[in-house]
CSV table of N, CA and C in Angstrom, one decimal:
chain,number,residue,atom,x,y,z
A,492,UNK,N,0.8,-1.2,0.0
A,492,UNK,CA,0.0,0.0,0.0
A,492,UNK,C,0.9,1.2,0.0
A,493,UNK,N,0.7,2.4,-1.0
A,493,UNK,CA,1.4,3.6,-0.9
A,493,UNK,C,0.4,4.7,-1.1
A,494,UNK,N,1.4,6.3,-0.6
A,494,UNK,CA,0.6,7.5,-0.7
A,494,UNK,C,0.4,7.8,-2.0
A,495,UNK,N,-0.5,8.7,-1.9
A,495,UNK,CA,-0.7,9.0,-3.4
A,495,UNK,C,0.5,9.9,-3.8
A,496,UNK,N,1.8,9.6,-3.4
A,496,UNK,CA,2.8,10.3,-4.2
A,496,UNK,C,4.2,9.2,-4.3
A,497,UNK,N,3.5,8.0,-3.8
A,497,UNK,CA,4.2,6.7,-4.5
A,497,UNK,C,5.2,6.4,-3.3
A,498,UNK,N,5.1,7.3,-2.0
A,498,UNK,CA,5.9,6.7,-1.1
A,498,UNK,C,5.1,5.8,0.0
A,499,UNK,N,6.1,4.8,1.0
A,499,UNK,CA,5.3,4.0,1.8
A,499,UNK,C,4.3,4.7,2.7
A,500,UNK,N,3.1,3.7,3.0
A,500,UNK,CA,2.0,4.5,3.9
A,500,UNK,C,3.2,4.6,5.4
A,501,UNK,N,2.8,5.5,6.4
A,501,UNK,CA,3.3,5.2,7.5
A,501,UNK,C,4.6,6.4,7.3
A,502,UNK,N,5.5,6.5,5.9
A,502,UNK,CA,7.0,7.2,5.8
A,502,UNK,C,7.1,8.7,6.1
A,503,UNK,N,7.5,9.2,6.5
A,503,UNK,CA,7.9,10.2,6.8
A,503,UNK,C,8.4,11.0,5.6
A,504,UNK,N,7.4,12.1,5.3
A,504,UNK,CA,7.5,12.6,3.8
A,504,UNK,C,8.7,13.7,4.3
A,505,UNK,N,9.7,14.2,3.7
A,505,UNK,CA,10.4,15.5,3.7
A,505,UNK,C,9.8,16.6,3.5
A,506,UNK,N,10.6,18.0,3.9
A,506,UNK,CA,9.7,19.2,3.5
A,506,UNK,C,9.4,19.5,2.3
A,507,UNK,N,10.2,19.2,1.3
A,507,UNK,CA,10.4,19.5,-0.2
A,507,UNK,C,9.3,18.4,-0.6
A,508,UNK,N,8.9,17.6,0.0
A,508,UNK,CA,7.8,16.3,-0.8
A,508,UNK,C,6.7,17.2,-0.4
A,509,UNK,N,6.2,17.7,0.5
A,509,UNK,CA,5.3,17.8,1.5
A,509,UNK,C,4.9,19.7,1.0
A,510,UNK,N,6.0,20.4,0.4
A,510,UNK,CA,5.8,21.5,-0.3
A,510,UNK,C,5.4,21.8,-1.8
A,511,UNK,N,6.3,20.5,-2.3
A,511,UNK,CA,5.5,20.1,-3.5
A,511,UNK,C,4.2,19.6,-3.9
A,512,UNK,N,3.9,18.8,-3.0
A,512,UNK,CA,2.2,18.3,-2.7
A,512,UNK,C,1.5,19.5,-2.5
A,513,UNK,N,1.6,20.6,-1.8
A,513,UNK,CA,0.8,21.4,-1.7
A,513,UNK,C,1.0,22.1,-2.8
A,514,UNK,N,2.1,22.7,-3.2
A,514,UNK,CA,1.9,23.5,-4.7
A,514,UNK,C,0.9,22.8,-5.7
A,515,UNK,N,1.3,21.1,-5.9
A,515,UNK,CA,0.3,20.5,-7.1
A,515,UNK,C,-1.1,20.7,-6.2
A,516,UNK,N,-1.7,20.8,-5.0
A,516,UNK,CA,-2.5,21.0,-5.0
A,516,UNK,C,-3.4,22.1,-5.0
A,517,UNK,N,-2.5,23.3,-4.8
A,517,UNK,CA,-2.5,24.5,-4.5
A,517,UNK,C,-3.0,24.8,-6.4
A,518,UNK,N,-2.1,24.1,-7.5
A,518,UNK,CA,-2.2,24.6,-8.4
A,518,UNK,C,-3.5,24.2,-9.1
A,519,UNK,N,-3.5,22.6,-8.8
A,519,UNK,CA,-5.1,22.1,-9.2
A,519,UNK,C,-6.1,22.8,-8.6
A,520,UNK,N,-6.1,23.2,-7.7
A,520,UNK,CA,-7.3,24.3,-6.5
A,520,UNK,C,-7.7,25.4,-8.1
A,521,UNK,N,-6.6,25.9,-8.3
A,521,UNK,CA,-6.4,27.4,-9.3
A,521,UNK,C,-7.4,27.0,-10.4
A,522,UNK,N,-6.5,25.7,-11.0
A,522,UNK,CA,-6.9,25.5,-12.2
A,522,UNK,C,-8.3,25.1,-12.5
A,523,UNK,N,-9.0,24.6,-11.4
A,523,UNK,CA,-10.6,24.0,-11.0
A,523,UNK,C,-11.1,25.5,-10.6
A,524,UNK,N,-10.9,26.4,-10.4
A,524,UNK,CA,-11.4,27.7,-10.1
A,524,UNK,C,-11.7,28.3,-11.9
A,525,UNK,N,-10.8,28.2,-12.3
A,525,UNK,CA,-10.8,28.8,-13.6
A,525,UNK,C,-11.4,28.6,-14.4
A,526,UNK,N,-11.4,26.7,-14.5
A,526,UNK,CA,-12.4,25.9,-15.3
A,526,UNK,C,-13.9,26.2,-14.9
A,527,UNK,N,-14.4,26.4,-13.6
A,527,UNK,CA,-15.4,26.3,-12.9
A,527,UNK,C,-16.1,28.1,-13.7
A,528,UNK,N,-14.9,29.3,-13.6
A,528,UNK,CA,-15.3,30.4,-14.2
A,528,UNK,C,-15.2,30.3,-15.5
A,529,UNK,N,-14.9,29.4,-16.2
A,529,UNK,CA,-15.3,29.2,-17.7
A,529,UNK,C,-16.6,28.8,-17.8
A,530,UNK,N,-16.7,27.5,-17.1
A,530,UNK,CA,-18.2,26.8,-17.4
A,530,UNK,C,-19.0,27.9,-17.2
A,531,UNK,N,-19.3,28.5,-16.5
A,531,UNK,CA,-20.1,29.9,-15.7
A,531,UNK,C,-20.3,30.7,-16.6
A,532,UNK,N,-19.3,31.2,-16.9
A,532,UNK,CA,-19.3,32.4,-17.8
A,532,UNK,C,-20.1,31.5,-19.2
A,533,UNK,N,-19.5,30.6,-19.8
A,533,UNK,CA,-19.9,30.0,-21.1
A,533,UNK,C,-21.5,29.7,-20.9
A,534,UNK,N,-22.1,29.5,-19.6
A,534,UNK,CA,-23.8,29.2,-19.6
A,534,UNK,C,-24.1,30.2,-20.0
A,535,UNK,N,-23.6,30.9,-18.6
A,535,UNK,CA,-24.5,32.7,-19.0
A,535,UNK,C,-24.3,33.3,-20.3
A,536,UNK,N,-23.1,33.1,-21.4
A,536,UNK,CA,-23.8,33.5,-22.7
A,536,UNK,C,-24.4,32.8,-23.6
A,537,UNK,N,-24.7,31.9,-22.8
A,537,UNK,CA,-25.8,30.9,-24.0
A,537,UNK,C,-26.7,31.2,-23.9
A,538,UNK,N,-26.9,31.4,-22.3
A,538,UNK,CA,-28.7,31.3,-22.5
A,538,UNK,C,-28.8,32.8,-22.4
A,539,UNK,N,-27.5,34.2,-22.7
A,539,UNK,CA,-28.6,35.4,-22.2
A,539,UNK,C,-28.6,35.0,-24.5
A,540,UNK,N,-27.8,34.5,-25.1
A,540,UNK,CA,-27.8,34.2,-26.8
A,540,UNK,C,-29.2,33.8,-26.8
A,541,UNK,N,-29.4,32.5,-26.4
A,541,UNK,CA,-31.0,31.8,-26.3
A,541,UNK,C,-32.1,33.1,-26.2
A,542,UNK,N,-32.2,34.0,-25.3
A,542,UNK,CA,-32.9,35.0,-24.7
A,542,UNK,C,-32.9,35.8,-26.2
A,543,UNK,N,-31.8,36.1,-26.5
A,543,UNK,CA,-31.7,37.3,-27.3
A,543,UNK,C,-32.6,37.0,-28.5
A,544,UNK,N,-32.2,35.6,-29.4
A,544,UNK,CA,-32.3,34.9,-30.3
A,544,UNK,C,-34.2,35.1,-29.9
A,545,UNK,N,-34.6,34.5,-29.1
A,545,UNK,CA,-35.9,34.4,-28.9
A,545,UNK,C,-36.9,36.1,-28.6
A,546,UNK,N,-36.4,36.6,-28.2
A,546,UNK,CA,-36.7,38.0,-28.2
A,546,UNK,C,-36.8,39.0,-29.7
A,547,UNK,N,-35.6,38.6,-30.1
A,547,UNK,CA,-35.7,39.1,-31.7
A,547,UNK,C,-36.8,38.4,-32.6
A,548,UNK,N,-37.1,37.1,-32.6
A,548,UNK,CA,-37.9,36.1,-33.5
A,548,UNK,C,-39.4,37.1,-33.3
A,549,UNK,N,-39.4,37.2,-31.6
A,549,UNK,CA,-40.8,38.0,-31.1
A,549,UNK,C,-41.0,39.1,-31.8
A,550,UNK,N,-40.1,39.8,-31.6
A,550,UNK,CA,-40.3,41.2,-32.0
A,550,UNK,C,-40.1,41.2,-33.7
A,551,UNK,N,-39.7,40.8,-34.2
A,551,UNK,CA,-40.1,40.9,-35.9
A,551,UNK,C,-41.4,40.4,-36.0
A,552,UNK,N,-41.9,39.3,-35.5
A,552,UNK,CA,-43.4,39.2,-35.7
A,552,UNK,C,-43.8,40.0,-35.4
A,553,UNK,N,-44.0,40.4,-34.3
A,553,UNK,CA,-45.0,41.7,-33.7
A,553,UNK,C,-44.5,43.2,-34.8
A,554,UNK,N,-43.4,43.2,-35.1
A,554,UNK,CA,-43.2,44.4,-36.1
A,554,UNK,C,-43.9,43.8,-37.3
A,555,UNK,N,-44.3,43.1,-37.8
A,555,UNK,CA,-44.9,42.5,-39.2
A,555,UNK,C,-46.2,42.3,-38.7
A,556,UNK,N,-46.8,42.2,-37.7
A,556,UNK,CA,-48.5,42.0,-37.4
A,556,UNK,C,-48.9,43.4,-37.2
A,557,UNK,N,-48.2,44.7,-36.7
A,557,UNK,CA,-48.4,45.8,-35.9
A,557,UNK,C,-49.4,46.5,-37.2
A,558,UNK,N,-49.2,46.7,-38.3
A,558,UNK,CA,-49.9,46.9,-39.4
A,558,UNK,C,-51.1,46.4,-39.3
A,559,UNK,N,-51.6,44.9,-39.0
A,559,UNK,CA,-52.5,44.5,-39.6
A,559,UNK,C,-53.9,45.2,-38.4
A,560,UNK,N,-52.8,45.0,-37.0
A,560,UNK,CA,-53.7,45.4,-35.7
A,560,UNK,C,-54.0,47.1,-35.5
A,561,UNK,N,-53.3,47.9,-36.0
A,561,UNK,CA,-53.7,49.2,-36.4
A,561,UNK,C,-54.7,49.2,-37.6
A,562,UNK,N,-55.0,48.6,-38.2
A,562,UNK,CA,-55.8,48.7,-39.2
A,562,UNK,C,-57.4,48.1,-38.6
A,563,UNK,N,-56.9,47.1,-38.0
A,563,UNK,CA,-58.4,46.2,-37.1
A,563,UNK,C,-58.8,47.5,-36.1
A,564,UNK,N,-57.6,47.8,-35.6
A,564,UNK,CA,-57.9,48.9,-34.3
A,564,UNK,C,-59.1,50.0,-34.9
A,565,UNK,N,-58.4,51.0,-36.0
A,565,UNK,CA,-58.7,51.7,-36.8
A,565,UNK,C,-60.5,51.5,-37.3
A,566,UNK,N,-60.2,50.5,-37.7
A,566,UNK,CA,-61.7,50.4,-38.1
A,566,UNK,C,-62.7,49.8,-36.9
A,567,UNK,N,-62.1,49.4,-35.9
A,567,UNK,CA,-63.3,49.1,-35.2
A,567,UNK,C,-63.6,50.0,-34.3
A,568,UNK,N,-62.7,51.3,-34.0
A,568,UNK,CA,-63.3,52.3,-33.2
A,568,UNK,C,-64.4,53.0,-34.3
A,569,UNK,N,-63.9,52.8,-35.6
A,569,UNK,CA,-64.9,53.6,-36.5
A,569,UNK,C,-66.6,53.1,-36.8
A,570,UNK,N,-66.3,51.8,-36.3
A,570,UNK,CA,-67.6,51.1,-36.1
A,570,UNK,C,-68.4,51.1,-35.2
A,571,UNK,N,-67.8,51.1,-34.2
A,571,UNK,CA,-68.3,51.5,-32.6
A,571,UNK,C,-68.8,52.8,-32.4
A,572,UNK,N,-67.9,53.9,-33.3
A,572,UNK,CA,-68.5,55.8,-32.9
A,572,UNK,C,-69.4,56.2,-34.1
A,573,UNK,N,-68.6,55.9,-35.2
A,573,UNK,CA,-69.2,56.3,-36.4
A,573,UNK,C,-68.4,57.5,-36.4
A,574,UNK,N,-67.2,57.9,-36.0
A,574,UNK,CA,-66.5,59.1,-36.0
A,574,UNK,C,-65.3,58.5,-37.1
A,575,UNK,N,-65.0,60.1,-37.8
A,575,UNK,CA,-64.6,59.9,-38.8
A,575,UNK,C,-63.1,59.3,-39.0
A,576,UNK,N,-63.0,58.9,-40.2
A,576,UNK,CA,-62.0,57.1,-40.4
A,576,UNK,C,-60.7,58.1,-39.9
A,577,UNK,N,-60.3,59.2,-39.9
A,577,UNK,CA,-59.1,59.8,-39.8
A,577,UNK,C,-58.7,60.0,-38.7
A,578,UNK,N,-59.7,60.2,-37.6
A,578,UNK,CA,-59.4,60.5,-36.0
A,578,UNK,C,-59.5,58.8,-35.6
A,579,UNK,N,-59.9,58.2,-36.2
A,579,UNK,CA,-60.1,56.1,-36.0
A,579,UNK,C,-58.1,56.0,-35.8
A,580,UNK,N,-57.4,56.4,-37.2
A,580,UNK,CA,-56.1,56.1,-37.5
A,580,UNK,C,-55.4,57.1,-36.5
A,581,UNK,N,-55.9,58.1,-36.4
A,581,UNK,CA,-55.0,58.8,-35.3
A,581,UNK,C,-55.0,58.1,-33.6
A,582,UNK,N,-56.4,58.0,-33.1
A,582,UNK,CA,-56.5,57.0,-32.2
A,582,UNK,C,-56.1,56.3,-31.8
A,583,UNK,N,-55.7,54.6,-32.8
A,583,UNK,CA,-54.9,53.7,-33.3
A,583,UNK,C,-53.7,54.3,-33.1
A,584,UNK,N,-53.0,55.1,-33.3
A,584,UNK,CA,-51.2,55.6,-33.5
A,584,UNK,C,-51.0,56.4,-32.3
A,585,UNK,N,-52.0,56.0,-31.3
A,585,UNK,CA,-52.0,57.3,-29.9
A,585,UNK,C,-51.5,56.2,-29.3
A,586,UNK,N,-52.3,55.0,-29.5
A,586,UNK,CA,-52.4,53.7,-29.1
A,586,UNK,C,-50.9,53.2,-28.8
A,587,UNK,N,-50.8,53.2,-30.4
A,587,UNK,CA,-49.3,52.1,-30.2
A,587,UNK,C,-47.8,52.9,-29.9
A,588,UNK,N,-48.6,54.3,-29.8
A,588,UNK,CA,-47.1,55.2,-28.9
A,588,UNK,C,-47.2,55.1,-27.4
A,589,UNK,N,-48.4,54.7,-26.9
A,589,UNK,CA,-48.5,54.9,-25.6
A,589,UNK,C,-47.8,53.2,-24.7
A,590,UNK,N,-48.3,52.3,-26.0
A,590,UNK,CA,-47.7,51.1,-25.7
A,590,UNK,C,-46.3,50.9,-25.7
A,591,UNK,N,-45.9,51.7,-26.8
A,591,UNK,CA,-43.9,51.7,-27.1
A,591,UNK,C,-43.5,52.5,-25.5
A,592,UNK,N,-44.2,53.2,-24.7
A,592,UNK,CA,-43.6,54.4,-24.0
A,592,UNK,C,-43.5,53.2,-22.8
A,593,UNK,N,-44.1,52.0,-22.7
A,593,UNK,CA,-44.6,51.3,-21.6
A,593,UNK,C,-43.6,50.1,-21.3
A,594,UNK,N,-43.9,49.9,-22.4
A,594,UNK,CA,-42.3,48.8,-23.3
A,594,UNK,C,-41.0,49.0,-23.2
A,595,UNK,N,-40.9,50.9,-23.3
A,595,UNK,CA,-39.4,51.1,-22.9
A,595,UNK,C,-39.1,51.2,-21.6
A,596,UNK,N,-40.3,51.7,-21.0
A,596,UNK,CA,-40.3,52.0,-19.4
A,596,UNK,C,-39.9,50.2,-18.7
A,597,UNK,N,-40.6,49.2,-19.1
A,597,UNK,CA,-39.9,48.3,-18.7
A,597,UNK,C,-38.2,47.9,-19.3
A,598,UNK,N,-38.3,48.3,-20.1
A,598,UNK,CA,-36.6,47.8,-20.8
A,598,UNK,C,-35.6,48.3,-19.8
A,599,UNK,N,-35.8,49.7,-19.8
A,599,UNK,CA,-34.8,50.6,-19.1
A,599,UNK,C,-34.9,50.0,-17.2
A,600,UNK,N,-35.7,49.4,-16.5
A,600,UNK,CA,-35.8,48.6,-15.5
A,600,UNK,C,-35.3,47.5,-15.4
A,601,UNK,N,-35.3,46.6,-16.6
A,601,UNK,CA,-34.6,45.3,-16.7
A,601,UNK,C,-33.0,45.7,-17.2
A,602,UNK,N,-32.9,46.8,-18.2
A,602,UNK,CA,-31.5,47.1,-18.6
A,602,UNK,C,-30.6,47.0,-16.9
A,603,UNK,N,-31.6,48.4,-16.0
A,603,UNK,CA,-30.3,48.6,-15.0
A,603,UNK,C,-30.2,47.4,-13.9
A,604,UNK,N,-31.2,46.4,-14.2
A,604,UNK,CA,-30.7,45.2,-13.4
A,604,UNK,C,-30.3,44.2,-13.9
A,605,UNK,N,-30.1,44.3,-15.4
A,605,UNK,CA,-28.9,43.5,-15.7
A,605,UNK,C,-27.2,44.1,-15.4
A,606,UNK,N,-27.4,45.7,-15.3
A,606,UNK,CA,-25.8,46.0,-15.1
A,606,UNK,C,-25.5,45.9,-13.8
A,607,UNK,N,-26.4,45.3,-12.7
A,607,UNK,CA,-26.0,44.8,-11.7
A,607,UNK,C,-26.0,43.2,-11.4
A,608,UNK,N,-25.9,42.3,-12.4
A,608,UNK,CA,-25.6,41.0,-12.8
A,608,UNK,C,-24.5,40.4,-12.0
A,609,UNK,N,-24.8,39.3,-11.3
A,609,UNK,CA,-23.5,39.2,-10.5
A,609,UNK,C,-23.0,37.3,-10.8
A,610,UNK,N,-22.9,37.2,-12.6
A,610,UNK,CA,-22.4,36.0,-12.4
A,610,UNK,C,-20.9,35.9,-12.2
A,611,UNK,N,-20.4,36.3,-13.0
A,611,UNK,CA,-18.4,35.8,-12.5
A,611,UNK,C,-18.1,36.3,-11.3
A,612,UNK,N,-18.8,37.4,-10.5
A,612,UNK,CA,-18.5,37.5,-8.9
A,612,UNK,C,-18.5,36.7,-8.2
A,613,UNK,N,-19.4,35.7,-8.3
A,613,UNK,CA,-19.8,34.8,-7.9
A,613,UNK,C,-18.4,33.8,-7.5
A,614,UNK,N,-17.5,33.7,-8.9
A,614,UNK,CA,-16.7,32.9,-9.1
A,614,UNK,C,-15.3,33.2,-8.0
A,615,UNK,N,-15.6,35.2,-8.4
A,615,UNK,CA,-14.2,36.1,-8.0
A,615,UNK,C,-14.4,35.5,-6.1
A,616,UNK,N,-15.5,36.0,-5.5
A,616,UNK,CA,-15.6,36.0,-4.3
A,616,UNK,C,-15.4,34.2,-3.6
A,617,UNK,N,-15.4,33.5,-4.5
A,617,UNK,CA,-15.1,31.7,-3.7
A,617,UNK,C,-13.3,31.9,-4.0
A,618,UNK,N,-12.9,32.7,-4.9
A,618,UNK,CA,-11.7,32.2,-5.2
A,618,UNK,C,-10.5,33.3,-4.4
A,619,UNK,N,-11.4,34.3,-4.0
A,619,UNK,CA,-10.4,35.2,-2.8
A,619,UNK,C,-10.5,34.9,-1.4
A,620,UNK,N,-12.6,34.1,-1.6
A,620,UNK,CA,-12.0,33.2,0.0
A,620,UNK,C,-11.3,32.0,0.2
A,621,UNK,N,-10.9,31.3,-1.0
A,621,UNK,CA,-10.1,29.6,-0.8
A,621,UNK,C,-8.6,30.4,-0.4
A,622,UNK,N,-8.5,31.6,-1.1
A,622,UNK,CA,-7.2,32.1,-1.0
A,622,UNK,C,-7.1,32.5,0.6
A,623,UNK,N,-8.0,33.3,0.9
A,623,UNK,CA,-7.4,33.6,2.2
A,623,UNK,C,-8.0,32.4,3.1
A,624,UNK,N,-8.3,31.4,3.0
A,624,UNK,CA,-8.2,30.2,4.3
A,624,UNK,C,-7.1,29.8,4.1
A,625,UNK,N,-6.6,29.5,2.8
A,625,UNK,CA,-5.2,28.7,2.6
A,625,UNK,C,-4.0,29.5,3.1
A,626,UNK,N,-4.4,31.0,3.5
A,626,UNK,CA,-3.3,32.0,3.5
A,626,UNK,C,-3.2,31.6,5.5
A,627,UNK,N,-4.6,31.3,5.7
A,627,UNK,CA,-4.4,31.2,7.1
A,627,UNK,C,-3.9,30.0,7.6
A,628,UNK,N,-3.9,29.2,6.6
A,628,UNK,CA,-3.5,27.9,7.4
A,628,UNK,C,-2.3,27.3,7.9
A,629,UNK,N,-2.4,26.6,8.6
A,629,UNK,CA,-1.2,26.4,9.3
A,629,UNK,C,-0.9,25.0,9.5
A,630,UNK,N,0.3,24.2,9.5
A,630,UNK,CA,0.8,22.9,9.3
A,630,UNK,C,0.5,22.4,10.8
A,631,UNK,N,-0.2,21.3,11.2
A,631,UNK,CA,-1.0,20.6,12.1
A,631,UNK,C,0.8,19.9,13.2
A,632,UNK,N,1.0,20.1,14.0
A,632,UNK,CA,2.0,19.6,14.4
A,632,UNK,C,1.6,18.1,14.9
A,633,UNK,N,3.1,17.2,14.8
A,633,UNK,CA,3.1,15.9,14.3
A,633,UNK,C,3.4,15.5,15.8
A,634,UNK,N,2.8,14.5,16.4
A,634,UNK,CA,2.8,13.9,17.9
A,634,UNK,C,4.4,13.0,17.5
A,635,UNK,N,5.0,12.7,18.6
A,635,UNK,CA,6.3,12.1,18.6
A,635,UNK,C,5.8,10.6,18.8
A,636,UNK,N,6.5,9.6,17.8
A,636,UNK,CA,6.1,8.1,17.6
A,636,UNK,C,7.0,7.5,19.0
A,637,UNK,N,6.1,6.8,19.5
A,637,UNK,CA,7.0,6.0,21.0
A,637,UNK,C,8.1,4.8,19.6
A,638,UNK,N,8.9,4.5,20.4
A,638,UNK,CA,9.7,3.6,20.2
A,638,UNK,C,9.2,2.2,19.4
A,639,UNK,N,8.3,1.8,19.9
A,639,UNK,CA,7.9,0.6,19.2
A,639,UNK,C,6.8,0.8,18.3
A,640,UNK,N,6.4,2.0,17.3
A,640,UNK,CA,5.7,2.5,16.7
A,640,UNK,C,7.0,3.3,15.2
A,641,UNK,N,7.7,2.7,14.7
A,641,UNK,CA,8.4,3.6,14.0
A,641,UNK,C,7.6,3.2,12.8
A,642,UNK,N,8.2,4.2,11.7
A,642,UNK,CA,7.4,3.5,10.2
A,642,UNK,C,7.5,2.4,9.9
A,643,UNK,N,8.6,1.6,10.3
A,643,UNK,CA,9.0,0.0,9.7
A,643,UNK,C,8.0,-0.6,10.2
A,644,UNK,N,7.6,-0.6,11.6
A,644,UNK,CA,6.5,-1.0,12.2
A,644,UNK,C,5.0,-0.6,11.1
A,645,UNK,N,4.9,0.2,11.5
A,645,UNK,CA,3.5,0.6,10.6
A,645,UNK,C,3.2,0.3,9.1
A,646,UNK,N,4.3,0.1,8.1
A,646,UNK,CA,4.7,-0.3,7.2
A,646,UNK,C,4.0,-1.6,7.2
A,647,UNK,N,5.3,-2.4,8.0
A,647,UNK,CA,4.8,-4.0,8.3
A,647,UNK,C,3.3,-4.5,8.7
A,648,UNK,N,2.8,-3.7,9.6
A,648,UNK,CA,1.1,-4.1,9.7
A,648,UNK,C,0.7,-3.3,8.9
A,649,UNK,N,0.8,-2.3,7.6
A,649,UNK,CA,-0.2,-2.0,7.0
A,649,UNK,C,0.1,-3.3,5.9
A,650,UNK,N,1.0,-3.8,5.9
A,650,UNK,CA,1.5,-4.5,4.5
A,650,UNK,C,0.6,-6.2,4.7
A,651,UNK,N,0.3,-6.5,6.1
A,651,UNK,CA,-0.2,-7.7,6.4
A,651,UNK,C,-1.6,-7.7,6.8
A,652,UNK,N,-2.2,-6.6,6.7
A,652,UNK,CA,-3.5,-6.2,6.6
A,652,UNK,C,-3.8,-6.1,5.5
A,653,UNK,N,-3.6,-6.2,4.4
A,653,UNK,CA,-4.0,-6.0,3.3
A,653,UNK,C,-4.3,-7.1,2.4
């Protein structure tokens, strides 16, 4: 049975084993931080793309119907008053300015809460706290092995338990 750095279970690693272990894992830490802010970043422009993509499909239809429903509009207030076809089309275009004014009033609400979006912070703020726990940490001091407990010993019963 061995460590996962190919020496015996039980041995007494040196400081240079034991500093290098932390660097590789210090570095894998980093590199799983970065991968984790790729994956992140790469959803969020899919789906705000998905969003966009579907929003545009909307709104070209609704720009190619807007005609037909000003014209329904139009003539059905003219049916309903009997007032003349000109103030019907003006009515109709009071209409669809009052609706654009309503439309932007929401945009401009959703705009300034998307420029407070907080997905890669998300990523920044786990990767300044792994940093400062790791900054605080401190090497666990090692109890002194009695005499009849050396690594040869522990060696030998991990090697016959197995």
């Amino acid at each position: 049975m061995s460590a996962p750095d190919g020496s015996p279970v039980g041995a007494e690693r040196s400081i240079g084993q034991l500093f290098a272990s932390a660097t590789a894992d210090m570095s894998a830490l980093v590199h799983d931080e970065i991968a984790l802010a790729k994956a992140q970043l790469k959803q969020d422009v899919k789906r705000g793309a998905t969003s966009g993509g579907a929003f545009t499909a909307a709104g070209v239809l609704l720009l190619f119907s807007l005609p037909m429903l000003n014209f329904a509009l139009a003539y059905g207030i003219h049916t309903w008053s009997d007032w003349n076809l000109a103030l019907c089309f003006l009515l109709s275009f009071a209409a669809n300015v009052l609706i654009a004014l309503v439309l932007a009033l929401i945009g401009v609400v959703f705009a300034k809460k998307a420029k407070k979006g907080r997905g890669p912070q998300k990523v920044a703020a786990s990767v300044k706290e792994t940093a400062g726990v790791l900054q605080k940490a401190k090497p666990h001091p090692r109890p002194e092995l009695p005499e009849d407990r050396v690594p040869q010993a522990i060696e030998a019963v991990a090697r016959s338990s197995s």
